[in-house]
Amino acid sequence: MHLVVCIKQVPDSAQIRVHPVTNTIMRQGVPTIINPYDLFAIEAALRLRDKHGGKVTVLTMGPPMAEDSLRRALTYGVDRAVLLTDRAFAGSDTLATSYALSQAILKIGQTYEPVDIVFTGKQTIDGDTAQVGPGIAKRLDLQQLTYVSGVNEVNLEGKTITVERRAEGGVQILKSNLPCLITMLEGTNEIRRGSIDVALAAARAEIVTWNAAAAGVAEMGKCGLKGSPTVVKRVFAPSPRADKAKIIDIGGLTPDAIATKTLDEIFNRLPTIEKELTAMAQG
Amino acid sequence: MTTTPAPKPAAAAGGRAGMKKELPEKFRSYKHVWVFIELERGHVHPVSWELMGEGRKLADKLGVQLAGVVLGGAGEDTRAAVQECYAYGADVAYLVESPVLADYRNEPYSRCMMELVNKFQPEILLLGATTLGRDLAGSVATTLATGLTADCTELAVDADGSLAATRPTFGGSLLCTIYTLNFRPQMATVRPRVFSMPERQEGKSGPVIEYEFKMIEDEIVTKLLQFIPDRDSNKSNLAYADVVVAGGLGLGSAENYQLVKDLAKALGAEWGGSRPLVQRGWIPADRQIGQTGKTIRPKLYIAAGISGAIQHRVGVEGADLILAINTDKNAPIMDFAHIGLITDAVRFLPALAKEVRQRIAPNTRSRLVG
């Protein structure tokens, strides 16, 4: 079977800093990583390949340096890596991104093997929208299976798949058809460590690099800023609250005395809470 | 993947911030504010009513109607949800009853929403940023080729009547305001507890517009084989708790996190933590508080050893009273906490737990906070 995993290279958000004076992102020196949620998608695809045979192709859209993430994905043992990169994609929102990726997935299917499942992570850590997966599914008319916590069964002859999907208040067991799109839930597996041989091969592997034309992206009006219905009007740091925290003076006090003072302050400001806590404690 | 244009705030804003609204003729008839009512297994998710409260304000500002949109299987629960729409401020309700809508599946729900939007033409469509709402919103927006802003923390209507949707960006380190100027409807999702629950008003009613959805089961590929409800013990009640105690990296070690749980137990509170604790495996993912975790609105929030990055801030700002315990008096959390204690949480938490136990009757709810 042929599994395509869409990944994104993201800044390691734990290390993003905002300039204290200009309120702009200090981008320099922030390391990039594969979006952590995408690792669950890669591993899920690798497990299906190991079980059923076939190939795993990873796909990313981004600047040329996004190649780093693809090479990293190759060290986990994926078979092929495709980089979709074109200045025309700059400024894409989720709608434009899902269009470009969907066209590249079609091209991957035509160039290599027909695609059975498209995987994505449940969302990214920089955009946090969870919109691109569903966007790709709609554009390619794939069955959409989001927040999947496990693939229970794949029947390649019957072209069916059974998955567990995290829903509000429970888990849905869904039976669907191939081809489909799956967004994997976090914590559902653990990304493997590739062998040394695989890592060495990854360093030398060819990254298939396509611009818009090579990927068969037909309608440039659906790409980049032009193809993005959303407009970012303003980026800003939140204004500090006018009154900062009242700092409790604890000079020379023991922890017990500080605790008394703190609880006094809390009860003083929230007169109802003392009663409620007592009621809860007795309830 | 992205929502905001590629990470270049100044340039992105510079290129498009000045863009003018030139709404195409076909969208000019789009009017009114819709809230998708998330009805699953007989229950309406509270986020739908929270959105109704916010939708009311938008509708009033625009001078248009507020509608609740209820999709579900035929039956009492669905009809009851329609009545609740009025109690939470709707002027009108749309109702679609069909056996194919009994359980949530993307295919019938996205098709039905698309048909409703195309027929009745709302200018704004709001959904909860739950697993269901996000699954649905992404496909509806794609089908309609309109803009969708996820996880908004603020919604407003600007001078020319456009929806201004503000959300955290860059991993929650800045905020951005996003418009869908020239497409309709303007779509947005909002996470549970970001907006407060509006007051329920008894005795309200209004017109119901019923829509006949013609899709039949044979047309739907994906089948629901089984639904396994969560056991209550598996669920944290963080989002809706009255008192929450949370820890951050300032605790120093996973072992010290126990001090947070001890205080929570003394208070009968829920416990949680900042994102780095989840990434380090100190606490499970469903205990994360902040932009990518749970948004909370407790009466009392105690943050121990949490510095207060914006992505955390947006998740806790709705708390009535925030007590921050941190060794650094310049930590960002002191900008939005109400009370600050400049001390080592590891030394202080046990003392506070002891004080709480002394002043409040013995706790009998420990089983709830394990």
Coordinates of C-alpha atoms in Angstrom, one line a residue, chain A residues 6-8 11 13-14 16-18 23-25 27 35 37-38 90-95 97-98 101 120-136 138-139 143-147 162 164-177 186 225-226 228-241 243-248 250 255-256 258-267 269-270 272-274 276-278 280-283, chain B residues 1-9 12-13 16-19 38 40 45 103-107 110 130-132 134-136 138-139 141-143 145-151 166-167 169-171 173-181 183 221-230 235 242-243 267-269 275 279 285 291-292 299-300 302 310 313 317 320-323 334-343 347-348 351-352 354-356 359-365:
Chain A
C6 CA 2.2 15.4 5.3
I7 CA 4.6 16.9 7.7
K8 CA 5.6 20.5 8.6
P11 CA 10.2 26.5 14.9
S13 CA 8.1 27.0 20.0
A14 CA 9.6 26.3 23.4
I16 CA 10.7 31.3 20.6
R17 CA 11.3 34.7 22.3
V18 CA 9.6 38.0 21.7
N23 CA 7.3 43.0 20.3
T24 CA 8.6 41.1 17.2
I25 CA 9.5 37.5 17.1
R27 CA 13.6 34.2 14.9
N35 CA 6.0 19.3 14.1
Y37 CA 2.3 15.8 16.3
D38 CA 3.4 14.7 12.8
A90 CA 4.4 32.3 0.4
G91 CA 1.7 33.6 2.7
S92 CA -0.6 30.7 2.2
D93 CA -3.3 30.3 4.8
T94 CA -4.9 26.9 5.6
L95 CA -7.2 27.0 2.5
T97 CA -2.0 25.3 1.9
S98 CA -4.5 22.4 1.5
L101 CA -0.7 19.9 -0.9
T120 CA -1.2 14.2 8.9
G121 CA -0.7 15.1 12.6
K122 CA -3.7 16.4 14.4
Q123 CA -2.5 20.0 14.2
T124 CA 0.8 21.9 14.2
I125 CA 2.4 23.6 17.2
D126 CA 2.9 26.9 15.4
G127 CA -0.5 27.3 13.7
D128 CA -2.5 25.1 16.0
T129 CA -5.5 25.1 13.6
A130 CA -6.1 21.5 12.7
Q131 CA -7.6 22.7 9.4
V132 CA -5.2 21.5 6.7
G133 CA -5.9 17.8 7.1
P134 CA -9.7 18.3 6.7
G135 CA -8.9 20.7 3.8
I136 CA -6.9 18.1 1.9
K138 CA -12.3 17.7 1.0
R139 CA -10.2 18.7 -1.9
Q143 CA -13.0 10.0 3.6
Q144 CA -12.0 12.2 6.5
L145 CA -10.9 10.5 9.8
T146 CA -9.6 13.0 12.3
Y147 CA -8.2 12.5 15.8
T162 CA -11.5 0.4 10.7
E164 CA -10.8 4.4 16.6
R165 CA -11.5 8.1 16.7
R166 CA -11.4 10.3 19.7
A167 CA -14.8 12.1 20.0
E168 CA -16.2 14.4 22.6
G169 CA -17.1 12.1 25.6
G170 CA -15.9 8.8 24.1
V171 CA -14.3 6.9 21.2
Q172 CA -16.0 6.2 17.9
I173 CA -15.2 3.0 16.1
L174 CA -15.6 3.9 12.4
K175 CA -15.5 1.7 9.4
S176 CA -14.6 3.5 6.2
N177 CA -13.2 3.1 2.7
E186 CA -0.9 12.4 19.9
L225 CA -1.7 35.2 -0.6
K226 CA -4.0 35.2 -3.6
S228 CA -6.0 32.9 1.0
P229 CA -9.3 34.3 2.1
T230 CA -8.0 35.2 5.5
V231 CA -6.1 38.5 6.0
V232 CA -3.9 39.1 9.0
K233 CA -4.5 42.7 9.8
R234 CA -2.5 43.0 13.0
V235 CA 0.1 41.1 15.0
F236 CA 0.7 42.4 18.5
A237 CA 1.7 41.5 22.0
P238 CA -1.1 41.5 24.5
S239 CA -1.2 44.6 26.6
P240 CA -0.3 44.1 30.2
R241 CA -3.1 44.5 32.7
D243 CA -2.8 46.8 37.6
K244 CA 0.0 44.3 38.1
A245 CA -0.2 41.6 40.7
K246 CA -0.2 42.8 44.2
I247 CA 3.0 41.3 45.7
I248 CA 2.4 40.0 49.2
I250 CA 6.7 38.2 53.1
P255 CA 6.3 29.6 55.3
D256 CA 3.5 29.0 57.7
I258 CA 3.1 33.4 54.6
A259 CA 0.5 30.7 54.1
T260 CA -1.8 32.4 56.7
K261 CA -1.3 35.8 55.1
T262 CA -1.9 34.4 51.6
L263 CA -5.2 32.6 52.5
D264 CA -6.4 35.8 54.3
E265 CA -5.7 37.7 51.1
I266 CA -7.6 35.1 49.0
F267 CA -10.6 35.0 51.3
R269 CA -10.8 39.1 47.7
L270 CA -13.1 36.2 47.1
T272 CA -17.6 33.5 48.8
I273 CA -14.8 31.1 48.2
E274 CA -14.2 30.2 51.9
E276 CA -17.7 27.2 49.0
L277 CA -14.5 25.4 49.9
T278 CA -15.9 24.4 53.2
M280 CA -17.2 21.2 49.1
A281 CA -15.0 19.7 51.8
Q282 CA -18.1 18.6 53.7
G283 CA -20.0 17.5 50.6
Chain B
M1 CA 0.1 23.4 9.1
T2 CA -0.5 27.1 8.9
T3 CA -3.3 29.4 9.5
T4 CA -1.5 32.6 9.7
P5 CA 0.5 33.5 6.6
A6 CA 4.1 32.3 6.8
P7 CA 5.9 33.4 9.9
K8 CA 6.7 37.0 9.1
P9 CA 4.4 39.2 11.1
A12 CA 2.6 39.6 6.2
A13 CA 0.8 42.6 7.8
R16 CA -2.1 42.6 3.2
A17 CA -3.0 44.7 6.2
G18 CA -4.0 47.5 4.0
M19 CA -6.2 45.3 1.9
E38 CA -22.9 20.8 19.0
E40 CA -23.6 14.7 20.5
H45 CA -21.6 20.8 24.5
D103 CA -24.2 10.4 15.3
Y104 CA -21.6 12.8 14.2
R105 CA -19.8 11.9 11.0
N106 CA -18.1 14.3 8.8
E107 CA -19.7 13.4 5.5
S110 CA -20.4 18.9 6.4
T130 CA -13.8 20.7 20.0
T131 CA -12.9 17.5 18.1
L132 CA -16.3 17.7 16.5
R134 CA -12.8 21.4 14.3
D135 CA -13.5 18.3 12.1
L136 CA -16.6 20.0 10.8
G138 CA -12.2 22.6 8.4
S139 CA -14.2 20.8 5.8
A141 CA -14.7 26.2 5.1
T142 CA -12.8 24.3 2.4
T143 CA -16.0 23.3 0.6
A145 CA -13.8 28.3 -0.1
T146 CA -14.1 30.8 2.7
G147 CA -11.8 31.9 5.6
L148 CA -11.7 30.1 8.9
T149 CA -9.9 31.3 12.0
A150 CA -9.3 28.7 14.6
D151 CA -9.2 29.0 18.4
T166 CA -8.2 37.5 17.4
R167 CA -6.1 34.4 18.2
T169 CA 0.0 33.0 17.0
F170 CA 3.6 31.8 16.8
G171 CA 3.1 29.1 19.4
S173 CA 3.8 34.2 21.9
L174 CA 1.9 36.9 20.1
L175 CA -1.7 37.7 19.2
C176 CA -3.0 38.4 15.7
T177 CA -6.3 39.7 14.4
I178 CA -7.6 38.0 11.3
Y179 CA -10.3 39.0 8.8
T180 CA -12.1 37.2 6.1
L181 CA -12.8 40.4 4.1
F183 CA -15.7 35.8 1.4
V221 CA -19.3 5.8 3.2
T222 CA -18.1 5.9 6.8
K223 CA -20.2 3.9 9.2
L224 CA -20.2 4.1 13.0
L225 CA -19.7 0.6 14.3
Q226 CA -19.6 1.5 18.0
F227 CA -19.3 4.3 20.5
I228 CA -17.4 3.7 23.7
P229 CA -18.2 6.4 26.2
D230 CA -15.4 7.6 28.4
K235 CA -11.9 12.6 32.6
D242 CA -14.1 26.3 40.3
V243 CA -10.6 26.0 41.8
L267 CA -8.8 22.5 48.3
G268 CA -10.9 19.9 46.5
A269 CA -9.5 21.4 43.3
R275 CA 2.9 22.9 28.4
Q279 CA 6.3 17.7 27.0
A285 CA -1.7 15.8 28.1
Q291 CA -3.7 27.8 24.3
T292 CA -3.1 24.2 23.2
K299 CA -12.9 31.4 40.6
L300 CA -9.5 30.7 42.1
I302 CA -3.1 29.1 41.8
I310 CA 1.2 34.2 26.4
R313 CA -2.0 33.4 29.8
E317 CA -7.2 34.9 31.9
D320 CA -11.7 35.5 38.9
L321 CA -8.6 35.5 41.1
I322 CA -5.1 34.4 40.1
L323 CA -2.4 33.7 42.7
M334 CA 3.0 38.9 37.5
D335 CA 1.6 41.0 34.7
F336 CA -1.8 39.2 34.8
A337 CA -2.0 37.6 38.2
H338 CA -3.9 39.4 40.9
I339 CA -1.8 38.3 43.8
G340 CA 1.9 37.5 43.6
L341 CA 4.1 35.6 46.0
I342 CA 7.8 35.9 45.4
T343 CA 9.0 32.7 46.9
R347 CA 8.9 25.2 50.0
F348 CA 5.7 27.2 50.1
A351 CA 2.7 25.2 54.1
L352 CA -0.3 26.4 52.1
K354 CA -1.4 22.6 55.7
E355 CA -3.1 26.0 56.3
V356 CA -5.9 25.1 54.0
R359 CA -9.0 26.4 58.1
I360 CA -11.3 24.3 56.0
A361 CA -13.2 21.3 57.2
P362 CA -11.5 18.0 56.6
N363 CA -11.6 17.0 53.0
T364 CA -13.8 14.2 51.9
R365 CA -13.5 14.6 48.1

